Coordinates of C-alpha atoms in Angstrom, one line a residue:
L1 CA 139.6 75.9 131.4
V2 CA 142.5 73.8 130.5
K3 CA 142.7 70.6 128.4
P4 CA 141.7 67.9 129.1
F5 CA 138.6 69.3 130.6
D6 CA 135.7 67.7 132.3
P7 CA 132.5 68.1 130.2
Q8 CA 130.5 68.6 133.5
E9 CA 132.7 71.6 134.4
L10 CA 132.3 73.0 130.9
L11 CA 128.5 72.7 131.2
A12 CA 128.6 74.3 134.6
R13 CA 130.6 77.3 133.3
I14 CA 128.3 77.8 130.4
R15 CA 125.2 77.8 132.7
A16 CA 126.9 80.3 135.0
M17 CA 127.7 82.6 132.1
T18 CA 124.1 82.3 130.8
R19 CA 122.7 83.2 134.2
R20 CA 125.0 86.2 134.5
S21 CA 124.1 87.6 131.0
A22 CA 120.4 86.8 131.3
G23 CA 119.8 89.9 133.5
R24 CA 121.5 92.3 131.2
A25 CA 119.3 94.3 128.9
R26 CA 120.7 94.5 125.4
A27 CA 118.9 97.7 124.4
V28 CA 120.5 100.2 122.0
L29 CA 123.1 102.3 123.8
Q30 CA 123.4 106.0 123.1
C31 CA 126.1 108.5 123.9
R32 CA 125.5 111.9 122.2
D33 CA 125.3 111.2 118.5
L34 CA 126.8 107.6 118.9
E35 CA 124.4 104.6 118.8
I36 CA 125.5 101.1 119.6
D37 CA 123.3 98.1 119.0
P38 CA 124.8 95.1 120.9
A39 CA 122.3 92.6 119.4
A40 CA 123.1 93.6 115.8
R41 CA 126.7 94.5 116.7
T42 CA 126.4 97.8 114.8
V43 CA 127.6 101.3 115.5
T44 CA 126.3 104.5 114.0
Q45 CA 127.5 108.1 114.5
A46 CA 125.2 110.9 113.4
G47 CA 123.2 108.2 111.5
L48 CA 126.2 107.0 109.5
P49 CA 127.5 103.4 110.0
V50 CA 130.9 103.0 111.6
A51 CA 133.0 99.9 110.8
L52 CA 134.7 98.4 113.8
G53 CA 136.5 95.2 114.5
A54 CA 135.3 92.8 117.3
K55 CA 137.8 94.2 119.9
E56 CA 137.1 97.8 119.0
F57 CA 133.3 97.1 119.3
A58 CA 133.7 95.4 122.7
L59 CA 135.9 98.3 124.0
L60 CA 133.5 101.0 122.7
Q61 CA 130.5 99.2 124.2
T62 CA 132.3 98.8 127.6
L63 CA 133.2 102.5 127.6
V64 CA 129.7 103.7 126.7
E65 CA 128.1 101.4 129.3
A66 CA 130.4 103.0 131.9
S67 CA 130.0 106.5 130.5
P68 CA 128.8 108.2 133.6
Q69 CA 132.0 107.0 135.4
V70 CA 134.4 107.4 132.5

């Protein structure tokens, strides 16, 4: 979306993103002793908290969600 943008287009894009994400369950993800809580944006390994930045968290979440294929 480039400036100047049409408010109607912005609203349409927000609605589309909301529809796409509405079907996704945001349950706690697990991979061995790693637990990812997308709602709380927390990661624990063997019960201990792991500090991650936003990009690291997003990458880890994506990899764990695709874990059967990765």
